[in-house]
Structure formats: C-alpha cells, structure tokens
PDB file of C-alpha atoms in Angstrom:
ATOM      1  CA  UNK R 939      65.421 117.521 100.730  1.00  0.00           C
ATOM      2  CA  UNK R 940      65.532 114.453  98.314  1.00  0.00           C
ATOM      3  CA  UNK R 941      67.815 111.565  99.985  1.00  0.00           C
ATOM      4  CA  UNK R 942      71.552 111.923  98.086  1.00  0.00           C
ATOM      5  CA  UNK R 943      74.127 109.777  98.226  1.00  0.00           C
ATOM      6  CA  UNK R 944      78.246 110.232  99.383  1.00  0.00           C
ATOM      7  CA  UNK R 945      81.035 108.654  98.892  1.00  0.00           C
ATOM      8  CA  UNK R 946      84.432 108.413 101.199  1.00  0.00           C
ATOM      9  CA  UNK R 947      87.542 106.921 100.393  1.00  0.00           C
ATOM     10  CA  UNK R 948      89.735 107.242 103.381  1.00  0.00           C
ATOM     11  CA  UNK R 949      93.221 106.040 103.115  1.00  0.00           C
ATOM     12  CA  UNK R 950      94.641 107.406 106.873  1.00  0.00           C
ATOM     13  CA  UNK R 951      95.668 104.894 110.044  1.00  0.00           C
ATOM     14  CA  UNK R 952      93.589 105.878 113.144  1.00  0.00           C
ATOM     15  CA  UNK R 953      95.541 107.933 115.352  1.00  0.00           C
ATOM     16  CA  UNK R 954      97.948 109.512 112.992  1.00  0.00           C
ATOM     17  CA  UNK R 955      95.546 112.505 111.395  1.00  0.00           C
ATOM     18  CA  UNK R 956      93.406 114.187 111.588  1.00  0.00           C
ATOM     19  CA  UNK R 957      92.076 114.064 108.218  1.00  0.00           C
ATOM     20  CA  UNK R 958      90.291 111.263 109.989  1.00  0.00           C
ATOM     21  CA  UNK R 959      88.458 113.104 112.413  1.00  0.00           C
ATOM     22  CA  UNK R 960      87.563 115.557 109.661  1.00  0.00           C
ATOM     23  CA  UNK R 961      86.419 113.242 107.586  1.00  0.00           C
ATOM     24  CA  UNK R 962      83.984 111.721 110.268  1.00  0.00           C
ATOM     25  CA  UNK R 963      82.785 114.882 110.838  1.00  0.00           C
ATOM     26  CA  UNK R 964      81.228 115.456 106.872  1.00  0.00           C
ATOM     27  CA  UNK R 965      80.007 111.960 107.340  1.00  0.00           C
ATOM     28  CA  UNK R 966      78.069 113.172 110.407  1.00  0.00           C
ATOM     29  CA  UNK R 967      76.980 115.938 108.989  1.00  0.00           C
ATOM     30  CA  UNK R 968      75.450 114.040 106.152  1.00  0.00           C
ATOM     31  CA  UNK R 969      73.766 111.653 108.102  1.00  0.00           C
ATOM     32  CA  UNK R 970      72.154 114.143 109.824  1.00  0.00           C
ATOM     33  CA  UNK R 971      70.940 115.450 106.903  1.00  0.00           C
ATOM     34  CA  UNK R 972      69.419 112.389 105.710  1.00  0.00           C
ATOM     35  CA  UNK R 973      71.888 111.543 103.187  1.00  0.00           C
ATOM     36  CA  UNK R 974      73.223 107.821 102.803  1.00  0.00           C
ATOM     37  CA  UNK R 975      76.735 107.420 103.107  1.00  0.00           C
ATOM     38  CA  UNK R 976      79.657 104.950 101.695  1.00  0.00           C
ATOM     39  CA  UNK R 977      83.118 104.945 102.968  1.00  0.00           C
ATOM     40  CA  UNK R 978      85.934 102.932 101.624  1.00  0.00           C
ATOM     41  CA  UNK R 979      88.563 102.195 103.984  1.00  0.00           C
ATOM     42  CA  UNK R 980      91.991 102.125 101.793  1.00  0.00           C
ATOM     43  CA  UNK R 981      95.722 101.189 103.121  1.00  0.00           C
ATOM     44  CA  UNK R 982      95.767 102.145 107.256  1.00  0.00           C
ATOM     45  CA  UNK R 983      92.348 103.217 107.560  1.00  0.00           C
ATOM     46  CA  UNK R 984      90.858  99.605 107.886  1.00  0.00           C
ATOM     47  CA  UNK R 985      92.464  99.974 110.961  1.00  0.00           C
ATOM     48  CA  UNK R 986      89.605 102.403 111.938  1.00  0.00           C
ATOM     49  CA  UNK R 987      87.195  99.417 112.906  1.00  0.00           C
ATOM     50  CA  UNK R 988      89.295  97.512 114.418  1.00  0.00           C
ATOM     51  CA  UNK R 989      87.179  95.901 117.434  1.00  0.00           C
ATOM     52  CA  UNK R 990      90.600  95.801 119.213  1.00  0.00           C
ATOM     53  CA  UNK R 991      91.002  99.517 120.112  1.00  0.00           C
ATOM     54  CA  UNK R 992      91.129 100.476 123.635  1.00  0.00           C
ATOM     55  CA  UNK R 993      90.832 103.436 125.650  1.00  0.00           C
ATOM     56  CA  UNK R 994      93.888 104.130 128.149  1.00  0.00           C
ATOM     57  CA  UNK R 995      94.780 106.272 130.648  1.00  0.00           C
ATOM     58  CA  UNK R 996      97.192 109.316 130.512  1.00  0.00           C
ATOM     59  CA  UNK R 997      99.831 108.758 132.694  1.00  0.00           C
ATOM     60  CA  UNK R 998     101.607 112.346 132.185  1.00  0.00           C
ATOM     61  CA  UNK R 999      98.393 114.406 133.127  1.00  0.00           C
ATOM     62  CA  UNK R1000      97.709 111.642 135.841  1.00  0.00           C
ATOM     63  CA  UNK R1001      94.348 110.613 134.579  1.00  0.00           C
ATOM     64  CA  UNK R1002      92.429 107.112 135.168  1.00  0.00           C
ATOM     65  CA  UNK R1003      91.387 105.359 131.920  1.00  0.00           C
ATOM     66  CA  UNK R1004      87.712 107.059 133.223  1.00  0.00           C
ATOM     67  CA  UNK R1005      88.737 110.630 133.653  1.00  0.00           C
ATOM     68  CA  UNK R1006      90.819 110.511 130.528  1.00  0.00           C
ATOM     69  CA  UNK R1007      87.008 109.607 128.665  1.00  0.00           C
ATOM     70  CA  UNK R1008      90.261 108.340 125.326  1.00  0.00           C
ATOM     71  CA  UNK R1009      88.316 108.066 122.385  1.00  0.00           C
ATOM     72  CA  UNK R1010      88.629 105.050 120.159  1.00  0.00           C
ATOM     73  CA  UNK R1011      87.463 105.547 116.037  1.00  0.00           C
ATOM     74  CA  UNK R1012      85.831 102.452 116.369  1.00  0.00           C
ATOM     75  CA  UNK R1013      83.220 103.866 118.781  1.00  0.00           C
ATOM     76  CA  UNK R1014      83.062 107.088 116.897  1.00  0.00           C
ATOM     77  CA  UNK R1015      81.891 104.982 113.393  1.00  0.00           C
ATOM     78  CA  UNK R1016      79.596 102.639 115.482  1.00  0.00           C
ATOM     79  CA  UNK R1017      78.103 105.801 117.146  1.00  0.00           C
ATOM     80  CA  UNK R1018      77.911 106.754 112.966  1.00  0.00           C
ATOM     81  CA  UNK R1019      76.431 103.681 111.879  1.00  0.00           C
ATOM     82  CA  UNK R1020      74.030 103.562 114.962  1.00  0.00           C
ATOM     83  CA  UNK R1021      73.260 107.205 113.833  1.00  0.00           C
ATOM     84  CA  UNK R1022      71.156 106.060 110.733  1.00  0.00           C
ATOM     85  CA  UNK R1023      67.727 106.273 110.464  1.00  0.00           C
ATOM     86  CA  UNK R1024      64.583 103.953 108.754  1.00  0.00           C
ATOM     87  CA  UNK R1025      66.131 103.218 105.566  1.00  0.00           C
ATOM     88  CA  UNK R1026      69.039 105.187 105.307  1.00  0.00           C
ATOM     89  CA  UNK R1027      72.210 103.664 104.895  1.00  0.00           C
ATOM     90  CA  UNK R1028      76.228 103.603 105.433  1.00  0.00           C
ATOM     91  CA  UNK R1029      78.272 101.149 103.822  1.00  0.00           C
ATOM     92  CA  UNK R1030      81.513 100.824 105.317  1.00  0.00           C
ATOM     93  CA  UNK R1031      83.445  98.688 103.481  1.00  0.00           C
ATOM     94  CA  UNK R1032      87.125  97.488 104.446  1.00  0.00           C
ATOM     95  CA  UNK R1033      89.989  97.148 101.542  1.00  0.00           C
ATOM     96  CA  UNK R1034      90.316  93.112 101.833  1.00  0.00           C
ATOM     97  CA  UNK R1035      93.867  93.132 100.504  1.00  0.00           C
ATOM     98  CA  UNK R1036      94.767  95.745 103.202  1.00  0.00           C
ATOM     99  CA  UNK R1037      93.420  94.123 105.723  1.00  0.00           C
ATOM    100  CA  UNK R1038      95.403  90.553 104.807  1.00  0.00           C
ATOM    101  CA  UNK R1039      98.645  92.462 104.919  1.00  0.00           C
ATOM    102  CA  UNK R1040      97.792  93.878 108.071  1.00  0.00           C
ATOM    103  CA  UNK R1041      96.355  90.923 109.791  1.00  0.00           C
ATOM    104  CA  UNK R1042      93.548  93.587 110.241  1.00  0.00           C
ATOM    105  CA  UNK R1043      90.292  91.543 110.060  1.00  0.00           C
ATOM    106  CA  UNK R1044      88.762  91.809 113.520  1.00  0.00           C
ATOM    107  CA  UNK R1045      86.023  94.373 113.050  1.00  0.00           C
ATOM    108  CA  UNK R1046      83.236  96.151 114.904  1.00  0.00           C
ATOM    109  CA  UNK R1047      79.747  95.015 113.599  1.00  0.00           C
ATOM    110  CA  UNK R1048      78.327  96.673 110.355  1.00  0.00           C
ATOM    111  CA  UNK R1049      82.023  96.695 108.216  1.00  0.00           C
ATOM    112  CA  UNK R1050      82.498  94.585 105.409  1.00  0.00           C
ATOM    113  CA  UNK R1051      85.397  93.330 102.911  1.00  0.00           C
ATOM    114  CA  UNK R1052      85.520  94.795  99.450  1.00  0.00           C
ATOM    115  CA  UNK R1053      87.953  95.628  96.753  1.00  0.00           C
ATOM    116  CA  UNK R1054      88.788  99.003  94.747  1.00  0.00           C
ATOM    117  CA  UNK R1055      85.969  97.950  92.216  1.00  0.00           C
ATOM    118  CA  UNK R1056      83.772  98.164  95.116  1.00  0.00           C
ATOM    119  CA  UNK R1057      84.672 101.771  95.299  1.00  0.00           C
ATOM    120  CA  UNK R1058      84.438 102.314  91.974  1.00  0.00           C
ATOM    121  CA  UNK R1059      80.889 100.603  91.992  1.00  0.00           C
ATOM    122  CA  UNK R1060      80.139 102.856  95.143  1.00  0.00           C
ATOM    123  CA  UNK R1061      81.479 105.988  93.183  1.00  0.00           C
ATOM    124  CA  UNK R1062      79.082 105.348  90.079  1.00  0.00           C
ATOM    125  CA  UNK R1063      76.242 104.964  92.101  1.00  0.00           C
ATOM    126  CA  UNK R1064      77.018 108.226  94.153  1.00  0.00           C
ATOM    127  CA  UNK R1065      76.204 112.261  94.120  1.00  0.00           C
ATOM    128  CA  UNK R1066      79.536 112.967  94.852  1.00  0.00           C
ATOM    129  CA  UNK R1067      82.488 111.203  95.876  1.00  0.00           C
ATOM    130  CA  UNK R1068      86.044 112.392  98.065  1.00  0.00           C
ATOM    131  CA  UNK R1069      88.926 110.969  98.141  1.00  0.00           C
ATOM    132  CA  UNK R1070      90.702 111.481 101.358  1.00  0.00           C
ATOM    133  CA  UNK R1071      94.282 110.522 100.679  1.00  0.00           C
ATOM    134  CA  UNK R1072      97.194 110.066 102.638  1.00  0.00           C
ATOM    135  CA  UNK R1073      99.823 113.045 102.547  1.00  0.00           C
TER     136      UNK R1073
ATOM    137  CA  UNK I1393     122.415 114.971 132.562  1.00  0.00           C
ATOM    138  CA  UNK I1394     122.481 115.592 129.387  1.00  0.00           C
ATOM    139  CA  UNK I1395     120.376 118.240 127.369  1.00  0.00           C
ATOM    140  CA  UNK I1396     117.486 117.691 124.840  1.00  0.00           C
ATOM    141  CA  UNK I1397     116.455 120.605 122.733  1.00  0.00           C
ATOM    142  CA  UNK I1398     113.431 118.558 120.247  1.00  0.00           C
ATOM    143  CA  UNK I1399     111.820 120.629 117.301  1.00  0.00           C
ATOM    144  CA  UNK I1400     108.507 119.959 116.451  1.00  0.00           C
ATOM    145  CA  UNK I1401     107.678 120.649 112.821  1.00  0.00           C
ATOM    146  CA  UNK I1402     104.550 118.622 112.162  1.00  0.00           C
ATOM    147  CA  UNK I1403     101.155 119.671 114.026  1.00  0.00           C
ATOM    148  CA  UNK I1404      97.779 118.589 114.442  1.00  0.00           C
ATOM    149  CA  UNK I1405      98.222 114.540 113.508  1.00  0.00           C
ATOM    150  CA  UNK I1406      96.064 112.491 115.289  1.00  0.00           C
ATOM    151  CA  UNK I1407      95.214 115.324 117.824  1.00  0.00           C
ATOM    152  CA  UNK I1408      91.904 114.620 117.913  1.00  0.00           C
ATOM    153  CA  UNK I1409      91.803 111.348 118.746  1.00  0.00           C
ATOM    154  CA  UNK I1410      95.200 111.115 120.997  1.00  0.00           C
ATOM    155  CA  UNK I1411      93.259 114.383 122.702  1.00  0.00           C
ATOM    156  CA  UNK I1412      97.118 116.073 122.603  1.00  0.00           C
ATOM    157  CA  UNK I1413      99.855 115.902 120.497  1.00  0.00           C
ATOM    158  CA  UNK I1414     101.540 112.889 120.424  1.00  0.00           C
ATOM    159  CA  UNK I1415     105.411 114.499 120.299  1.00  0.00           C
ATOM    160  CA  UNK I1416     104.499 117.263 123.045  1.00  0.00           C
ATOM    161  CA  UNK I1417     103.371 114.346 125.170  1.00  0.00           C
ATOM    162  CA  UNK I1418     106.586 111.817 124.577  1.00  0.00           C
ATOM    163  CA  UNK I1419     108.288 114.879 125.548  1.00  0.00           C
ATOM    164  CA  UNK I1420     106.147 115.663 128.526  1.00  0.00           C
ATOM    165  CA  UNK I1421     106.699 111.997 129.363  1.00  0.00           C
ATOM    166  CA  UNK I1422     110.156 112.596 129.507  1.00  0.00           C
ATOM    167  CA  UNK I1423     110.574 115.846 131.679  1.00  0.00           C
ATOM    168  CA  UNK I1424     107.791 113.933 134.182  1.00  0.00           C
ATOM    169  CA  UNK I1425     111.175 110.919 134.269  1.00  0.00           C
ATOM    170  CA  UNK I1426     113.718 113.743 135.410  1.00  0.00           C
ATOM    171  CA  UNK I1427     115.267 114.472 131.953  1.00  0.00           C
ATOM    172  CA  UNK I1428     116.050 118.262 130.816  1.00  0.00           C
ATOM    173  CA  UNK I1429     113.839 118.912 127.833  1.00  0.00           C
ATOM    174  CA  UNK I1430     113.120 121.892 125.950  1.00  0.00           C
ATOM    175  CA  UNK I1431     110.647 122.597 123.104  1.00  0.00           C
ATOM    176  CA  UNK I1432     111.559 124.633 119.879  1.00  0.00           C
ATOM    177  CA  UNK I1433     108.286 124.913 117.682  1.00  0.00           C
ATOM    178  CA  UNK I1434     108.571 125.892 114.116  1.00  0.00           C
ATOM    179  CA  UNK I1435     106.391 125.462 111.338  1.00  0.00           C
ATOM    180  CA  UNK I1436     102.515 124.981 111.242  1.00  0.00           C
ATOM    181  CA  UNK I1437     103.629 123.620 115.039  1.00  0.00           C
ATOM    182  CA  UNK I1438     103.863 127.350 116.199  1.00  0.00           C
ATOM    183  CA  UNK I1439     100.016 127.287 116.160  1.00  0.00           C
ATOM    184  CA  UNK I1440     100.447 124.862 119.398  1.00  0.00           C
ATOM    185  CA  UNK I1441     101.501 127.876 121.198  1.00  0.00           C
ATOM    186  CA  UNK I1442      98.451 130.119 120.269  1.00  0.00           C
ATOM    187  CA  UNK I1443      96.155 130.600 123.539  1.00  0.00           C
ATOM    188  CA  UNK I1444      92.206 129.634 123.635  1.00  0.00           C
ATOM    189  CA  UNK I1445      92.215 126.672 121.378  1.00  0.00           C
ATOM    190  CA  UNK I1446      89.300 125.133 121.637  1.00  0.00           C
ATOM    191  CA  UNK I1447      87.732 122.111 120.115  1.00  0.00           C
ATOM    192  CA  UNK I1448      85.334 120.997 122.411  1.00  0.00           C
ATOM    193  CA  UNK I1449      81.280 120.380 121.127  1.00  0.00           C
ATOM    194  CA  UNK I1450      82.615 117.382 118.647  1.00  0.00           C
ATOM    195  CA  UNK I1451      80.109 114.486 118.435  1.00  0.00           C
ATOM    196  CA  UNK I1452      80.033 111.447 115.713  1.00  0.00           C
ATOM    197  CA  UNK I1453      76.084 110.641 115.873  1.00  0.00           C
ATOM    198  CA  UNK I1454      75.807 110.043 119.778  1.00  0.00           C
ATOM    199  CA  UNK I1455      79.407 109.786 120.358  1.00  0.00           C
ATOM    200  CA  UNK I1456      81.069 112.985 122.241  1.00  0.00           C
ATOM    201  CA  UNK I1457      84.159 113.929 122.526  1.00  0.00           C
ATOM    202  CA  UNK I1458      83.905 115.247 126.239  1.00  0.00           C
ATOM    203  CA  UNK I1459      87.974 115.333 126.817  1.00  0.00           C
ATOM    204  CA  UNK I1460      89.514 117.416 123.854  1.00  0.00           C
ATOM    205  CA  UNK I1461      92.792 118.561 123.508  1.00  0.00           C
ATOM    206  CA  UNK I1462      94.171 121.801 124.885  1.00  0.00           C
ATOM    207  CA  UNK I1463      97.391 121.818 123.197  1.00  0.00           C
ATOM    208  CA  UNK I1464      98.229 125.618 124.566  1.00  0.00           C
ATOM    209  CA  UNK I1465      97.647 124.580 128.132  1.00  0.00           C
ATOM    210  CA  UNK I1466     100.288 121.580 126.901  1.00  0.00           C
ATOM    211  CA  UNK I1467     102.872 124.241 125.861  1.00  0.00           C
ATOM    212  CA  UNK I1468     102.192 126.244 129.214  1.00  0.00           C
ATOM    213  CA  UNK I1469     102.873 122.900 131.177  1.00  0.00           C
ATOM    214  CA  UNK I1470     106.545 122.919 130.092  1.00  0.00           C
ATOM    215  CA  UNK I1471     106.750 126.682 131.489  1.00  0.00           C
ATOM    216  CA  UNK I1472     105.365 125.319 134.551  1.00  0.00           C
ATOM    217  CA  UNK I1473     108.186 122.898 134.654  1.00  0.00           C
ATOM    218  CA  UNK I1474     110.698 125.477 134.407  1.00  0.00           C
ATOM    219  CA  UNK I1475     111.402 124.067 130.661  1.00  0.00           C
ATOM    220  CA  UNK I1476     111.894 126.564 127.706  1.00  0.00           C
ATOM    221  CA  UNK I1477     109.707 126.548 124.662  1.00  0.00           C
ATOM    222  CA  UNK I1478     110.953 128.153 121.782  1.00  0.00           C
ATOM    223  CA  UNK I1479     108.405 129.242 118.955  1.00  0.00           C
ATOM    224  CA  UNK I1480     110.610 130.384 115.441  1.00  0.00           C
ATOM    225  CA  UNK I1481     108.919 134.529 114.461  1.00  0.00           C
ATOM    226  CA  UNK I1482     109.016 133.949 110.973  1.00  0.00           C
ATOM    227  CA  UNK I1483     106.665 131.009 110.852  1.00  0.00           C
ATOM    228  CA  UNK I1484     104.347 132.973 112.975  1.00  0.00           C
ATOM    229  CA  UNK I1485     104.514 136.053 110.798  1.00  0.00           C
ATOM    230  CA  UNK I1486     104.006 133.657 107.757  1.00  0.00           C
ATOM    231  CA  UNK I1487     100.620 132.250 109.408  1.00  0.00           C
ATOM    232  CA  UNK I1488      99.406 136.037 110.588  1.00  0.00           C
ATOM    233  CA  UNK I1489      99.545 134.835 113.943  1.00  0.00           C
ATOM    234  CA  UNK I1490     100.210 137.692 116.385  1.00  0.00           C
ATOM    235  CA  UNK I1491     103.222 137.262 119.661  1.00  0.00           C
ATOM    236  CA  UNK I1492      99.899 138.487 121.456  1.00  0.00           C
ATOM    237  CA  UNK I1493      97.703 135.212 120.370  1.00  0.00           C
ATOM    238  CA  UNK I1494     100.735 133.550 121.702  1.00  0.00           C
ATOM    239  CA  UNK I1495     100.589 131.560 125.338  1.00  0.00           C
ATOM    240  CA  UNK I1496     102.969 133.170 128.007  1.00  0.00           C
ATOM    241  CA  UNK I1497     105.754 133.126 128.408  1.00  0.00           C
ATOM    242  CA  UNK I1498     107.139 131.228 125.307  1.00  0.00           C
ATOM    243  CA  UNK I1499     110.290 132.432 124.193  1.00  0.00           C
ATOM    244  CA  UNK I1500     109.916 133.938 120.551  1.00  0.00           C
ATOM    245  CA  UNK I1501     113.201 133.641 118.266  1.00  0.00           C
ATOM    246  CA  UNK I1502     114.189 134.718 115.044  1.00  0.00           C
ATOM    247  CA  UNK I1503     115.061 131.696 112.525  1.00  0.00           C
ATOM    248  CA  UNK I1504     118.652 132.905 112.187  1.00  0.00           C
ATOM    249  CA  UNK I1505     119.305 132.054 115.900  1.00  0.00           C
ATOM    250  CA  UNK I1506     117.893 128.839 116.050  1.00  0.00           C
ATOM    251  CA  UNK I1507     121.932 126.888 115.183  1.00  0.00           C
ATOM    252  CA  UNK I1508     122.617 128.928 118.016  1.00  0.00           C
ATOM    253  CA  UNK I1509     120.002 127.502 120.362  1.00  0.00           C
ATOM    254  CA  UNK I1510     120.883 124.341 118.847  1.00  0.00           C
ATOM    255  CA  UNK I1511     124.573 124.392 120.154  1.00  0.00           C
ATOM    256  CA  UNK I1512     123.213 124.917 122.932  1.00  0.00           C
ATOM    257  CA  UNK I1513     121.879 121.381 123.430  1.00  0.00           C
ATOM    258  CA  UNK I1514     123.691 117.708 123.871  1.00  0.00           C
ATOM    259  CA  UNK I1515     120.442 115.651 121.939  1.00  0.00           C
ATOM    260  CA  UNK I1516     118.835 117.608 119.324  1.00  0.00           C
ATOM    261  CA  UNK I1517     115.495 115.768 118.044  1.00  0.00           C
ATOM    262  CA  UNK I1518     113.709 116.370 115.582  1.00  0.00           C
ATOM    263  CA  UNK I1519     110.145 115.066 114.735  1.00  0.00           C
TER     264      UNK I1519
END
C-alpha cells in the first residue's frame, strides 16, 4: 500500500473527552498501516503532551497508584510517536499561542510549536485531513 | 444529614482516560465520606447503567490500557451501598436500549415522575 499521509487537528483538553481517545485510536491505526501522520494540537489539547501528567491512585476503589495502572495521554502519544517505523513520520505540533495562554510549554520529547498556518501547510500537503473540534 | 439526589446528563467525557466517569466517582467519593447520595441518570448517561460494557484490548502503539473502565459495575456499587440509582424510561426507549440490558437493580422511572423524586431530596445537583 503506497505510504499516505493524515492530518489531525485536535482541539479537546486531556481528560475531558473522549474524542481524544478516539482520535488516538485512528492515529494508531494509521501508523500501523504505514501511513505518516500530523496532528495539530488547538486550544486545550496542547495540554495532551504535557510532560507534567501523572498517574494517581483511586482512593474510592482503594487502589495504589500501581494497581490503578492511570493512564496519562502523554504516554499514550509517546507510545505513538515511538510506534513509527524507518522513515515514517508524526508531526505533532503544539498551537504556540495556546500554549502562552496556558503557561503550557513543558512537553514530552518529539512535540513542537507551530501556528494555524502550520496546519494549513500540514493540510495541503495531506491525503486527508479531520478536524476534531470541541463540542 | 441532609439528602443529595445528583442527575447526570452528560456521559462518556474523559472516560477513557479517568478509567470511570468523573461525576459517578465525585459522587462515589462522597457516599465513601458518610453523605446520603443518590443517582438519577437521564440522557445518553442511561447507557452507564447498561451491563457488560467492555472496553478493554485498547493500545496506542505499545501503550495498553490494562485498567479500563467498568462504568456498570460503578452504577452497581451505589446498589451495594444501599444508594438508589434512578435511570429516566424514555431516554432508554429513545436509545433502543432494553430494562433487560439494564444492571440490577436500578430503579427505572418515567420522566413525568422525576419533580417528584426531586422533592424528594434537600441538594439536587445537576452535572
């Protein structure tokens, strides 16, 4: 199958949809696939790589932090970027704007700072492109 | 002490990675501190009472989700703590979803009774 190329603008915070975790999940499956990937991280969602993020306990069910096994985004979309293979790529690139607003700029390895005509650039040079917006 | 009766409208945000829903847990959190909390679910929430969810098998290259969710065993835990969960018939009829799908024993109501149930209450939340 010749090598195509997606786009993802994703616009959710981590841990408040799960557009997110849907969204992750077409990435995956076009990585495995060989496919190269973009994602644009728009308004909350350049919270996704934060290096910050910390799994926690569950103190209703009782858990320790290591029986609870709490997933973190960040781990998910360095698992993702990991994931790659020879030359294939992901781009993950952070709104820059956002992430001043937020005070958002301490990332895992392998994101970068951009602007909407980075996503627009992305989008050109893209098979298809989806726009994941908050609702 | 006084009683809570909290309505959960909006389902599935964040479920995945919280691995439950974050309301049904605040909730939970509550009950667990000695306060007298019931659950009315209306909505796409009446979906959190259907049994045999299951989510588990997710992975993000090697990443695994090994701990999902199991947001009908969440709804059973309030039965378990002798706390009423309410689940509103016409929002189940809307989504095709059968009282038989449904976990046991939630307490099935029709949408005209639920300012009744509501009286019924001292706090009234609703997320």
């Amino acid at each position: 199958m010749a090598r195509k190329t997606l786009s993802v603008l994703l616009m959710d915070p981590p841990y408040e949809s799960n557009n997110t975790p849907t969204a992750l999940r077409v990435i995956d499956a076009a990585l495995r696939k060989g496919h190269n990937v973009n994602v644009f991280a728009y308004e909350g969602a350049v919270a996704l790589t934060l290096k910050g993020q910390a799994p926690h306990p569950n103190p209703v069910k009782g858990t320790t932090v290591e029986q609870q096994q709490h997933p973190t985004p960040k781990d998910w979309i360095a698992a993702l970027m990991k994931s790659v293979q020879g030359d294939q790529k992901i781009d993950w690139i952070n709104c820059g704007l956002c992430v001043d607003e937020r005070g958002a700029g301490d990332w895992i390895e392998g994101a970068r700072r951009g602007s909407p005509a980075d996503f627009a650039k992305m989008a050109d040079a893209s098979n298809q492109t989806l726009v994941i917006a908050t609702r | 002490m006084a009683k809570t009766l909290s309505i959960v409208e909006c389902a599935y945000r964040g479920t995945i990675e919280e691995q439950d829903d974050t309301v049904l847990w605040f909730n939970q959190a509550m009950v667990n501190a000695g306060f007298e909390v019931d659950v009315l679910l209306r909505g796409n929430a009446v979906n959190y009472a259907v049994r045999g969810q299951d989510v588990s098998g997710l992975r993000f290259g090697a990443a695994s989700l090994d701990n999902p969710p199991h947001i009908d065993k969440d709804v059973e835990w309030f039965q378990a703590k002798n706390r009423t969960v309410y689940v509103v018939a016409e929002d189940l009829a809307d989504r095709g979803i059968d009282r038989a799908e449904l976990v046991e024993p939630v307490k099935v109501v029709p949408r005209a009774e639920v300012a009744r149930i509501v009286t019924g209450y001292d706090r009234v939340y609703n997320w």
